PDB file of C-alpha atoms in Angstrom:
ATOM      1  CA  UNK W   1     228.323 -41.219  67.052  1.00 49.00           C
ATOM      2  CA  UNK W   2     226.798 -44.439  67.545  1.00 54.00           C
ATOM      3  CA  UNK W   3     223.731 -45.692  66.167  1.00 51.00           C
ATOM      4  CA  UNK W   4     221.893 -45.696  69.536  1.00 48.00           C
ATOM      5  CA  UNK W   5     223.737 -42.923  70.822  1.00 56.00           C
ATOM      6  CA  UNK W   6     222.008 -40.616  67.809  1.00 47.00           C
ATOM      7  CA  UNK W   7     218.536 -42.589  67.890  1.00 48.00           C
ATOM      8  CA  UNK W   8     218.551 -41.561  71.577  1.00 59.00           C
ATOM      9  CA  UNK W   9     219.616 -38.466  70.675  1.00 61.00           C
ATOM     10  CA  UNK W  10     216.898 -38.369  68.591  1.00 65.00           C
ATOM     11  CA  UNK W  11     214.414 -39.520  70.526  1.00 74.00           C
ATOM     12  CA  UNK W  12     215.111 -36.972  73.644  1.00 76.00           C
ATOM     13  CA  UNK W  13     214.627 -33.956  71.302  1.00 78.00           C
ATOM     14  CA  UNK W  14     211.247 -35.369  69.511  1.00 75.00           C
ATOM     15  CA  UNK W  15     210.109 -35.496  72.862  1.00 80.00           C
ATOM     16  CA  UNK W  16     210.884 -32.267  73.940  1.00 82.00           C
ATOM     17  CA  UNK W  17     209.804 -30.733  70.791  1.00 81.00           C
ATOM     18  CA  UNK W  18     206.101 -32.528  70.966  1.00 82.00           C
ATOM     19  CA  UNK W  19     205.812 -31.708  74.737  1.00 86.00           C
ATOM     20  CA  UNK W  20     206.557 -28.109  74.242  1.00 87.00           C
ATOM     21  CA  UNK W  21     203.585 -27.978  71.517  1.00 86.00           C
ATOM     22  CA  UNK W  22     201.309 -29.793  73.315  1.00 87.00           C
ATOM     23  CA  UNK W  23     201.931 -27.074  76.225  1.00 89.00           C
ATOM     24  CA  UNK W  24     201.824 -24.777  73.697  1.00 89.00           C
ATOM     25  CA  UNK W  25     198.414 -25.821  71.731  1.00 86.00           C
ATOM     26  CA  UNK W  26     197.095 -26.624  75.591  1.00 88.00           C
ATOM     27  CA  UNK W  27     197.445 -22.652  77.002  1.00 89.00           C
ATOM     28  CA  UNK W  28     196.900 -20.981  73.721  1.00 88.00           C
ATOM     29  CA  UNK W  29     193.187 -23.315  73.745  1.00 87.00           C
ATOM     30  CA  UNK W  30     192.742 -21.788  77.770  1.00 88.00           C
ATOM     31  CA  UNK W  31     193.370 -18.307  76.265  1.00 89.00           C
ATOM     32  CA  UNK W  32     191.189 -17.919  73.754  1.00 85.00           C
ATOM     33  CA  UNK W  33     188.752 -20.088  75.100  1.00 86.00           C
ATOM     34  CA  UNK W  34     188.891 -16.914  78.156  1.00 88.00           C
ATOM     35  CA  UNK W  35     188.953 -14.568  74.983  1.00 84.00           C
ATOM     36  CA  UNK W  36     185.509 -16.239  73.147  1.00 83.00           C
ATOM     37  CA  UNK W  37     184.195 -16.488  76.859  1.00 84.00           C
ATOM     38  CA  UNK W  38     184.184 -12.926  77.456  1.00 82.00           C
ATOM     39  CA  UNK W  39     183.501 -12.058  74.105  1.00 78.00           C
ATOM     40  CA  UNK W  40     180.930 -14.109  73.045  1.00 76.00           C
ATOM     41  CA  UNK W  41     177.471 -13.561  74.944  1.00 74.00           C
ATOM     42  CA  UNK W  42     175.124 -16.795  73.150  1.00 69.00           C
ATOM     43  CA  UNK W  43     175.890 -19.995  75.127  1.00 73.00           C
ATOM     44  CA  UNK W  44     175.523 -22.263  71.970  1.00 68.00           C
ATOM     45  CA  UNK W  45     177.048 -20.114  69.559  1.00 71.00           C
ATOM     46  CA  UNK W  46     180.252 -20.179  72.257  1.00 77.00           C
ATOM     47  CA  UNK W  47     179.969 -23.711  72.300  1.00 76.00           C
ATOM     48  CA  UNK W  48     180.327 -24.128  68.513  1.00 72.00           C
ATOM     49  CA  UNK W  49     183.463 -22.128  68.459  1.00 75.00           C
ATOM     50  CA  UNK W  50     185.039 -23.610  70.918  1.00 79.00           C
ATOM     51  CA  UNK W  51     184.146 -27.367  69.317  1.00 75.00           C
ATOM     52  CA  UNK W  52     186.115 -25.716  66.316  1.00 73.00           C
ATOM     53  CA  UNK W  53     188.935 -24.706  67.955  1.00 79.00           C
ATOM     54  CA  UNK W  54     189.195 -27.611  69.157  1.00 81.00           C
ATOM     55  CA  UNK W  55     188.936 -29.731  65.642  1.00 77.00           C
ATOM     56  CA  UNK W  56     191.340 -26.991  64.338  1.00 79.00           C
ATOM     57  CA  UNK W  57     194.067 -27.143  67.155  1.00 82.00           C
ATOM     58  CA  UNK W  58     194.421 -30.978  67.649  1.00 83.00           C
ATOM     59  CA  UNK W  59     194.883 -30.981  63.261  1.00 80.00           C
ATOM     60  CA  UNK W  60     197.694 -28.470  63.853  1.00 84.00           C
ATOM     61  CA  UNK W  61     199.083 -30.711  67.258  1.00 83.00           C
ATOM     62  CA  UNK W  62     198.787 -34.006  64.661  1.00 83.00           C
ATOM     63  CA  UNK W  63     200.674 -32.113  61.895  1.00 80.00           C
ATOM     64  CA  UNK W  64     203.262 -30.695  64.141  1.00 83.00           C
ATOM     65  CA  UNK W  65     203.940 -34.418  65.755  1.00 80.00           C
ATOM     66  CA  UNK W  66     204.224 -36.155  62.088  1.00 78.00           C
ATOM     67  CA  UNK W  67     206.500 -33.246  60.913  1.00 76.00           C
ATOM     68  CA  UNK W  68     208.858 -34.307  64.276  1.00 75.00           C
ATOM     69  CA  UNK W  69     208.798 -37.984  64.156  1.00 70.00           C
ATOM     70  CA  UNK W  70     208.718 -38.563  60.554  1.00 70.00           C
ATOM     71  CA  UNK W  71     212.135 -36.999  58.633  1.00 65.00           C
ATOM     72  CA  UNK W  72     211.386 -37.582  55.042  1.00 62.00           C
ATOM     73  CA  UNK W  73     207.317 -36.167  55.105  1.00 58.00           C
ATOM     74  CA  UNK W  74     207.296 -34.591  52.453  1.00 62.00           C
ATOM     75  CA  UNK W  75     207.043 -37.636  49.844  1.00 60.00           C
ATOM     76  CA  UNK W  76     204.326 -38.905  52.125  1.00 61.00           C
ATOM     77  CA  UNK W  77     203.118 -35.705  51.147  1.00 61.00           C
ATOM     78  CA  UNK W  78     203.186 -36.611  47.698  1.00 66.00           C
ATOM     79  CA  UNK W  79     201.861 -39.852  47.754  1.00 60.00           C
ATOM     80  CA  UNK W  80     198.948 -38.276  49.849  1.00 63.00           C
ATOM     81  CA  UNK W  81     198.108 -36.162  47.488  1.00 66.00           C
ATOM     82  CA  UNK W  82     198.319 -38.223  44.327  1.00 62.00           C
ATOM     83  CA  UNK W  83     196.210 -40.875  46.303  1.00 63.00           C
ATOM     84  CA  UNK W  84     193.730 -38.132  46.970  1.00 64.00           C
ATOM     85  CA  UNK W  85     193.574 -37.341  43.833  1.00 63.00           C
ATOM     86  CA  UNK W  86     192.571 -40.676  42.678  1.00 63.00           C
ATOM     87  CA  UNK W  87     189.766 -41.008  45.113  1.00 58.00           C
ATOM     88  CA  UNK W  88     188.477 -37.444  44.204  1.00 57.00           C
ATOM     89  CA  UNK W  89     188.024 -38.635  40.710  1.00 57.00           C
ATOM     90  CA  UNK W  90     186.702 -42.092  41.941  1.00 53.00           C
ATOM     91  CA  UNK W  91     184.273 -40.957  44.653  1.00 64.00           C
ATOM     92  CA  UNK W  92     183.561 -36.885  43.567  1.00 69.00           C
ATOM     93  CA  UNK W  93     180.241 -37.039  45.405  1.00 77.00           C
ATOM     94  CA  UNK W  94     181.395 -38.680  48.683  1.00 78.00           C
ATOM     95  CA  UNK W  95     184.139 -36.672  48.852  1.00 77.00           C
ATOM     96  CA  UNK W  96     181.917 -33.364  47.893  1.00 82.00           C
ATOM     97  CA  UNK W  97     179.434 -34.161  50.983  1.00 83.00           C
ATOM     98  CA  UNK W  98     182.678 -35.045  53.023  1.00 81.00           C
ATOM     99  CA  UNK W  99     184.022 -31.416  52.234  1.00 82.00           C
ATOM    100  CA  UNK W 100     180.484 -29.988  53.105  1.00 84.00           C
ATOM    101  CA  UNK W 101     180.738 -31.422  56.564  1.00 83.00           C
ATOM    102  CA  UNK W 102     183.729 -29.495  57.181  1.00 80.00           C
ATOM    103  CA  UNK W 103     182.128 -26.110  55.664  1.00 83.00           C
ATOM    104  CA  UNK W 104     178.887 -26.760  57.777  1.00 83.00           C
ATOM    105  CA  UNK W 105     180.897 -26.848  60.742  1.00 78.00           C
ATOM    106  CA  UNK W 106     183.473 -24.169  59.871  1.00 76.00           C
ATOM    107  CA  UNK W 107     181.361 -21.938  58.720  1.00 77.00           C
ATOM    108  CA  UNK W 108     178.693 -22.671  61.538  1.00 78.00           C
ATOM    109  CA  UNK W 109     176.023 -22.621  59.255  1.00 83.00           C
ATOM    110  CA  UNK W 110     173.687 -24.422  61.563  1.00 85.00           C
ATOM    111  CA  UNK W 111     173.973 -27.008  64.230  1.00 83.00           C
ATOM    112  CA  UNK W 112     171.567 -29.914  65.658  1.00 82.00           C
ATOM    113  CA  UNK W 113     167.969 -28.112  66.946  1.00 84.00           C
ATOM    114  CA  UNK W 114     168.369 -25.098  64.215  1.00 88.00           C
ATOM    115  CA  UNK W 115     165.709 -24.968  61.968  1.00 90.00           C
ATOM    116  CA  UNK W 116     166.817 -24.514  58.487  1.00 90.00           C
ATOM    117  CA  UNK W 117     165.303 -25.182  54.625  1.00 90.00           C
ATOM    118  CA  UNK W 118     167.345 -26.321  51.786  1.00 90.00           C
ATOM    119  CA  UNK W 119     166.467 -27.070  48.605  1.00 84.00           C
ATOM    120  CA  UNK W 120     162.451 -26.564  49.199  1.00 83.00           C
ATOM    121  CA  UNK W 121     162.813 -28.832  52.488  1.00 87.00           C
ATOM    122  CA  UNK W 122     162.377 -27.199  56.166  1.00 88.00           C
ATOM    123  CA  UNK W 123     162.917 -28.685  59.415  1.00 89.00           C
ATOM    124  CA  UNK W 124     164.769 -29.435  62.119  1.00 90.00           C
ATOM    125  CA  UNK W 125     168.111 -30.832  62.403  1.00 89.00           C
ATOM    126  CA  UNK W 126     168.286 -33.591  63.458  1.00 87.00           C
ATOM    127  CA  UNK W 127     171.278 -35.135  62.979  1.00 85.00           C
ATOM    128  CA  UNK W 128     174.498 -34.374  61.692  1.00 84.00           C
ATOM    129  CA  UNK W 129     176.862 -37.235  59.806  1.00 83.00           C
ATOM    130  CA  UNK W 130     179.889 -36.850  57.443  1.00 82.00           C
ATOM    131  CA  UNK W 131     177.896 -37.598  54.224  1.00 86.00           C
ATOM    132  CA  UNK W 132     174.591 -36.406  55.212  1.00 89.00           C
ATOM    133  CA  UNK W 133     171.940 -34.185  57.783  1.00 90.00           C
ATOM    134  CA  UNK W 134     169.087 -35.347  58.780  1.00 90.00           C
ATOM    135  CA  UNK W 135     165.765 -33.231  58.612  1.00 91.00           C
ATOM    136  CA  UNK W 136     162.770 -33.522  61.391  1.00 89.00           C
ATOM    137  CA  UNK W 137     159.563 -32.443  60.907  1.00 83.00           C
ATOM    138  CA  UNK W 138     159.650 -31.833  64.730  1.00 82.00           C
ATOM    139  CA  UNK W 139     162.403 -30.814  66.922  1.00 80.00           C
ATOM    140  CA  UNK W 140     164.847 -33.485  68.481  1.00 74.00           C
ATOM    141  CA  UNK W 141     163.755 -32.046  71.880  1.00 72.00           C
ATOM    142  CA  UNK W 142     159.827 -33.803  71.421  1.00 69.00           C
ATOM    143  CA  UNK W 143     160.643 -37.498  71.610  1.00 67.00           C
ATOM    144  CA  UNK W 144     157.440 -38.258  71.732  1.00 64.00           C
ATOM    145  CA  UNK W 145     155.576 -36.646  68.305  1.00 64.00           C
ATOM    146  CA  UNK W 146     156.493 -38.735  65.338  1.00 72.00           C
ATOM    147  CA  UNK W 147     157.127 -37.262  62.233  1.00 77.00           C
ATOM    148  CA  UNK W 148     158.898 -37.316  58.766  1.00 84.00           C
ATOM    149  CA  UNK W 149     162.648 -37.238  58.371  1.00 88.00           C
ATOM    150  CA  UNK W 150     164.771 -35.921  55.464  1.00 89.00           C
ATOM    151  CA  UNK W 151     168.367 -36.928  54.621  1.00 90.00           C
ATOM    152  CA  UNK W 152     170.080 -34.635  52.773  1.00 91.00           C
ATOM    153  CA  UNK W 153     173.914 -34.667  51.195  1.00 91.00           C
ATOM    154  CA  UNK W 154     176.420 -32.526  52.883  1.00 88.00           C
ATOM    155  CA  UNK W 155     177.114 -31.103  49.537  1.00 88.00           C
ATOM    156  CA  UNK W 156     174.037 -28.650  49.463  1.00 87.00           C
ATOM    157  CA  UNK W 157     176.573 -26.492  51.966  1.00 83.00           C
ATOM    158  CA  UNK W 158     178.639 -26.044  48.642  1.00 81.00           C
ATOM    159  CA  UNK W 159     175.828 -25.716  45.931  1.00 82.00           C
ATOM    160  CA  UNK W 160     172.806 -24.584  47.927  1.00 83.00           C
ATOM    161  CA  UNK W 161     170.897 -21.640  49.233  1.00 86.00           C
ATOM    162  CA  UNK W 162     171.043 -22.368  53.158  1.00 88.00           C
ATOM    163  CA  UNK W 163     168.215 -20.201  55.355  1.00 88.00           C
ATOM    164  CA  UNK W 164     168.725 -20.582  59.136  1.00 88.00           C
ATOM    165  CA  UNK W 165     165.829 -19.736  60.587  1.00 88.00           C
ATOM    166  CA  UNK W 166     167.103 -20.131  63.939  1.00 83.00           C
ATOM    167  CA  UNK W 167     169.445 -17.226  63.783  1.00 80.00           C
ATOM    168  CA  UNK W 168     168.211 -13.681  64.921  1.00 75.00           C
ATOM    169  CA  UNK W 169     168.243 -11.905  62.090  1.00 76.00           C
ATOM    170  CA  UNK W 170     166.444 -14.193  60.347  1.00 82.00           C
ATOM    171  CA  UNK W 171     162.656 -14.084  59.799  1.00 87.00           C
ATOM    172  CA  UNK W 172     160.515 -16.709  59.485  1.00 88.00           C
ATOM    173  CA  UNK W 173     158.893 -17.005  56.195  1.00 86.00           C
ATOM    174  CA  UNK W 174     155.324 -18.789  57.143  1.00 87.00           C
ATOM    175  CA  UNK W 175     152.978 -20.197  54.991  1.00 87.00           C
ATOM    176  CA  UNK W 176     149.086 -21.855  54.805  1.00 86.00           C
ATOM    177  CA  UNK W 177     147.487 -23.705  52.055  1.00 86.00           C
ATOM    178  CA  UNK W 178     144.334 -25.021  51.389  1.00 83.00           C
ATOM    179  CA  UNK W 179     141.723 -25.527  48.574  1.00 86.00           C
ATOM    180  CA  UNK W 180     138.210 -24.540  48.238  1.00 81.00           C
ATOM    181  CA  UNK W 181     135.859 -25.675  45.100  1.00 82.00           C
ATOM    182  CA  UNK W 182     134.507 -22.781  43.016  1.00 81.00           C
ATOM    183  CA  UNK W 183     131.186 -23.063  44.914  1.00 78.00           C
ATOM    184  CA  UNK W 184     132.755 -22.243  48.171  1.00 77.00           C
ATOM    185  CA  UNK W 185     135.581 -19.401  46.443  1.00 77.00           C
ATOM    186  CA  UNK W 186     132.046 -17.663  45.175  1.00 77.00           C
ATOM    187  CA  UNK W 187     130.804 -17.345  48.973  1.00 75.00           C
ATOM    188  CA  UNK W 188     134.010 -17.058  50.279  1.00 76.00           C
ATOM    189  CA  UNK W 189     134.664 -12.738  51.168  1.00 79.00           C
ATOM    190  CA  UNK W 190     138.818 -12.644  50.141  1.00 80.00           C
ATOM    191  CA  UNK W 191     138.836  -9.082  50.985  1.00 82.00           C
ATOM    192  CA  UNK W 192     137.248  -9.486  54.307  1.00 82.00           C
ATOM    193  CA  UNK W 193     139.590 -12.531  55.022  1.00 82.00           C
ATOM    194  CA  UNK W 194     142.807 -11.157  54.125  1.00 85.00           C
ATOM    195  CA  UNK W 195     142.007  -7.995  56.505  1.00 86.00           C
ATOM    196  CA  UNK W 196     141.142 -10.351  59.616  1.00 86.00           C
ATOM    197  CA  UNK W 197     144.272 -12.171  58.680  1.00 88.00           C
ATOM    198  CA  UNK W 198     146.309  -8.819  58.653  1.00 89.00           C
ATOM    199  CA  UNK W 199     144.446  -7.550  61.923  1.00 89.00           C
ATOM    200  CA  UNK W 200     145.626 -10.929  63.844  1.00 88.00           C
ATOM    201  CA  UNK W 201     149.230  -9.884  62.174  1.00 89.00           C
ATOM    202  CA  UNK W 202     149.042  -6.152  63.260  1.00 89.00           C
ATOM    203  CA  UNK W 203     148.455  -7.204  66.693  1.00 90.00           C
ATOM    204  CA  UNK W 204     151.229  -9.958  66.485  1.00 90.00           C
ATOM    205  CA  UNK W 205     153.187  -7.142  65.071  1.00 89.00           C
ATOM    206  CA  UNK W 206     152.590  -4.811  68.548  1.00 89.00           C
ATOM    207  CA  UNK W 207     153.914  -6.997  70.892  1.00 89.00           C
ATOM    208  CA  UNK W 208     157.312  -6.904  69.110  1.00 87.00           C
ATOM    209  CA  UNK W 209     160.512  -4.305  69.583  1.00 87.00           C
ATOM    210  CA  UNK W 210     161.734  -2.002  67.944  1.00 86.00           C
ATOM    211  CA  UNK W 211     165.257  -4.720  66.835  1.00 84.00           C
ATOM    212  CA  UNK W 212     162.750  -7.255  66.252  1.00 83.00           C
ATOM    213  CA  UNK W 213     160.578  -5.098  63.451  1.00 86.00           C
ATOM    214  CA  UNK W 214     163.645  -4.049  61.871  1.00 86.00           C
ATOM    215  CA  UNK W 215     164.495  -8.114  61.064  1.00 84.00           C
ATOM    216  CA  UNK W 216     161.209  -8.695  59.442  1.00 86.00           C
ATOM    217  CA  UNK W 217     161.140  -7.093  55.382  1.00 83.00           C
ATOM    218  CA  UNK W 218     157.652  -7.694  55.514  1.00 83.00           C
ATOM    219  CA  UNK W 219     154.355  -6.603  58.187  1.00 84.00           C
ATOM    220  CA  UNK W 220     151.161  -7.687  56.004  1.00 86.00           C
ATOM    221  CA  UNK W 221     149.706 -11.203  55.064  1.00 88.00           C
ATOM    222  CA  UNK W 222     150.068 -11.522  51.443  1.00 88.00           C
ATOM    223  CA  UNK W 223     146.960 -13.440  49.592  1.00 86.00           C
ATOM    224  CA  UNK W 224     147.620 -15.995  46.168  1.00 85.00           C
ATOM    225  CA  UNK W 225     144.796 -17.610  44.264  1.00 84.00           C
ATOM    226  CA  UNK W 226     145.063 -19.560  41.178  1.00 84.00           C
ATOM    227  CA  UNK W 227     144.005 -22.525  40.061  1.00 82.00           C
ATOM    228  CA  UNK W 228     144.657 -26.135  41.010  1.00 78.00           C
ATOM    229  CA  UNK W 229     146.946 -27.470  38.109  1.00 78.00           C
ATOM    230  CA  UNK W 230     145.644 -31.415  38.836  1.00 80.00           C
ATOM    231  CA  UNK W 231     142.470 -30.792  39.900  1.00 80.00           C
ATOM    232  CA  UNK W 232     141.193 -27.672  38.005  1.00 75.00           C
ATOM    233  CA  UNK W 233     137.239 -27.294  39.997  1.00 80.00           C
ATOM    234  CA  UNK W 234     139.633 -26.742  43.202  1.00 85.00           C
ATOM    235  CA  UNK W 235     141.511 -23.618  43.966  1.00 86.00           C
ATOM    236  CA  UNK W 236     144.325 -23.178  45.275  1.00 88.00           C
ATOM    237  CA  UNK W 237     144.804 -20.629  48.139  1.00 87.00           C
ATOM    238  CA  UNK W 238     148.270 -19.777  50.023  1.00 89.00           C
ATOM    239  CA  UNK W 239     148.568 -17.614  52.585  1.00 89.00           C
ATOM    240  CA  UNK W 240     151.894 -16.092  53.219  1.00 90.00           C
ATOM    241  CA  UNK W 241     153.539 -13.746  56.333  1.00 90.00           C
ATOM    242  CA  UNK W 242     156.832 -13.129  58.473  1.00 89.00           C
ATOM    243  CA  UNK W 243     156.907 -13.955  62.112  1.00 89.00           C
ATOM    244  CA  UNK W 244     160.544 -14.487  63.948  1.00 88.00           C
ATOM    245  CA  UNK W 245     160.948 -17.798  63.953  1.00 86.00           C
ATOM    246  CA  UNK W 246     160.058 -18.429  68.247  1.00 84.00           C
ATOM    247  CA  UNK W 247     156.769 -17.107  67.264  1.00 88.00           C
ATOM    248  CA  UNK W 248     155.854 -19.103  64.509  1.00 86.00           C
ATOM    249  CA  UNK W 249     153.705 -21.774  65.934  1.00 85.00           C
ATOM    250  CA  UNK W 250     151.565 -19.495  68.493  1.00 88.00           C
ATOM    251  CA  UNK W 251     151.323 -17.196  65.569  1.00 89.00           C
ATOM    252  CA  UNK W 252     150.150 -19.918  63.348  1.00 89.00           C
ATOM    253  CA  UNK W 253     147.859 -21.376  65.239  1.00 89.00           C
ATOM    254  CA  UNK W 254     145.866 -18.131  65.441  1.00 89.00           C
ATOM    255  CA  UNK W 255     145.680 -17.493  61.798  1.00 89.00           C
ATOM    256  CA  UNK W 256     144.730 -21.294  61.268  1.00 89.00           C
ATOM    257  CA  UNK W 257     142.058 -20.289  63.876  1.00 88.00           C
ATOM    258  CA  UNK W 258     140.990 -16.849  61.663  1.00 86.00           C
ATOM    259  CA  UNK W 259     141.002 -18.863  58.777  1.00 85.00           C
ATOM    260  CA  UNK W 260     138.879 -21.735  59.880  1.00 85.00           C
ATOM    261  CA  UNK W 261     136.035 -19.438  61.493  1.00 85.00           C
ATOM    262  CA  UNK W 262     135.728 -18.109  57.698  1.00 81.00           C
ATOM    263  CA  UNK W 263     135.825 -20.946  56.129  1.00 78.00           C
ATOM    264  CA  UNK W 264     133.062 -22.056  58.731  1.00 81.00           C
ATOM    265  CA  UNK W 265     130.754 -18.538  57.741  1.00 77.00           C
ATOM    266  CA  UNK W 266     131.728 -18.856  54.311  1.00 72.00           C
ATOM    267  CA  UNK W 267     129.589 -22.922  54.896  1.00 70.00           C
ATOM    268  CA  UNK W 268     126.991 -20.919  56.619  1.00 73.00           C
ATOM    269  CA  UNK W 269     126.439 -18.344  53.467  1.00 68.00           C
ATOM    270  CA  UNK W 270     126.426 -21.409  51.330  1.00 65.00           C
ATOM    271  CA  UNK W 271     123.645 -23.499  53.193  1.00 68.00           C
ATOM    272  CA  UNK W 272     121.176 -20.134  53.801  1.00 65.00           C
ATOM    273  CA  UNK W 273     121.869 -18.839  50.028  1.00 63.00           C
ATOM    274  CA  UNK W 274     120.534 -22.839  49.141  1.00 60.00           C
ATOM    275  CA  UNK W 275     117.173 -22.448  51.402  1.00 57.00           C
TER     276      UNK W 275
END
């Protein structure tokens, strides 16, 4: 056999061989895409999946194609690996944030729009990279309301506690804080506040099923006071409650309301107690 005889040889078969898996990856995609169609009710959840599927069946259509064309791949193999080796030592953190791209997306922890905290931070994603994700104090949806933005590592996929508020069974943990001076705390009926604040929550609370009630682990406005570690004739108030997460601006708007119509009384008992 001739040199050009077995190169053509050669050739004819590689071809045949990558054709049949491209068929191959291209109706097994249509299948389960019909599969996750049917199967999966949540349009952007569906849409994630199928971006995987995607990622994951064009690595295995890249693989299969080197594996054809290339007849000694295994000591590319090698020298992969030892190479990646060296850069793993050389560049740990890049390559730890490059590895939590992949888990974010894998694992679907959360996705551009989801509102998520990490590490202490909340917001909105805004952007995802290969290194980092980008916080937003507002969602990418308002183009017009500026706000600050966050960039976080990749890495915190690996190492971090990840909440996603933006899931279902997730409730949203809300919070308000404020100071008052002592003056103000003296006039200032806790008891009576904390009960309005629970009464705006109980109603909140009605309006809600039966599946929804079952996601939050807590129904009452818990109350903190201590005092104000850099300014100690201030105290330090925070006001803490559970709301799913669509809820949790018209919900906090009304307890910012509550609050500021007692803080307003609370000015009122001060100025008649000094006539």
């Amino acid at each position: 056999m001739t040199i050009y005889s077995f190169l053509s040889h050669h050739l004819i078969i590689g071809s045949i061989q990558s054709i049949a898996i491209a068929l191959l990856m291209y109706f097994l995609y249509r299948f389960l895409r019909w599969y996750f169609t049917r199967k999966i009710d949540n349009t952007t959840k569906l849409k994630r999946k199928l971006s995987r599927l995607r990622y994951l069946l064009i690595a295995i259509f890249v693989f299969c194609l080197v594996k054809i064309w290339i007849s000694d791949f295994s000591h590319i193999l090698t020298a992969l690996g030892l190479v990646g080796a060296g850069l793993v030592v050389a560049n740990k953190e890049t390559i730890m944030n490059f590895i939590g791209s992949f888990i974010i997306m894998w694992r679907d922890l959360f996705s551009e729009g989801d509102y998520i905290e990490v590490q202490g931070q909340e917001g909105y994603v805004y952007r995802l990279g290969p290194l980092y994700y980008t916080l937003a104090e507002y969602p990418p949806s308002d183009k017009k309301t500026k706000g600050k933005y966050i960039r976080i590592p990749n890495a915190t996929a690996i190492t971090g506690i990840i909440i996603n508020y933006s899931q279902p069974a997730v409730p949203f943990k809300g919070k308000i804080q404020f100071k008052v001076t002592y003056q103000q705390y003296t006039h200032l009926k806790i008891t009576e506040l904390k009960t309005t604040l629970d009464k705006e929550l109980t109603n909140y609370l009605k309006t809600l099923n039966k599946s929804q009630l079952n996601t939050l682990t807590s129904t009452t406005v818990s109350l903190y006071e201590q005092p104000d570690i850099d300014k100690p004739e201030l105290i330090d108030i925070t006001i803490s409650y559970q709301c799913l997460f669509e809820h949790k601006k018209s919900l906090s708007t009304l307890l910012n309301t509550s609050l500021l119509q007692a803080l307003t009384e609370t000015d009122q008992r001060k100025s008649m107690s000094k006539e």
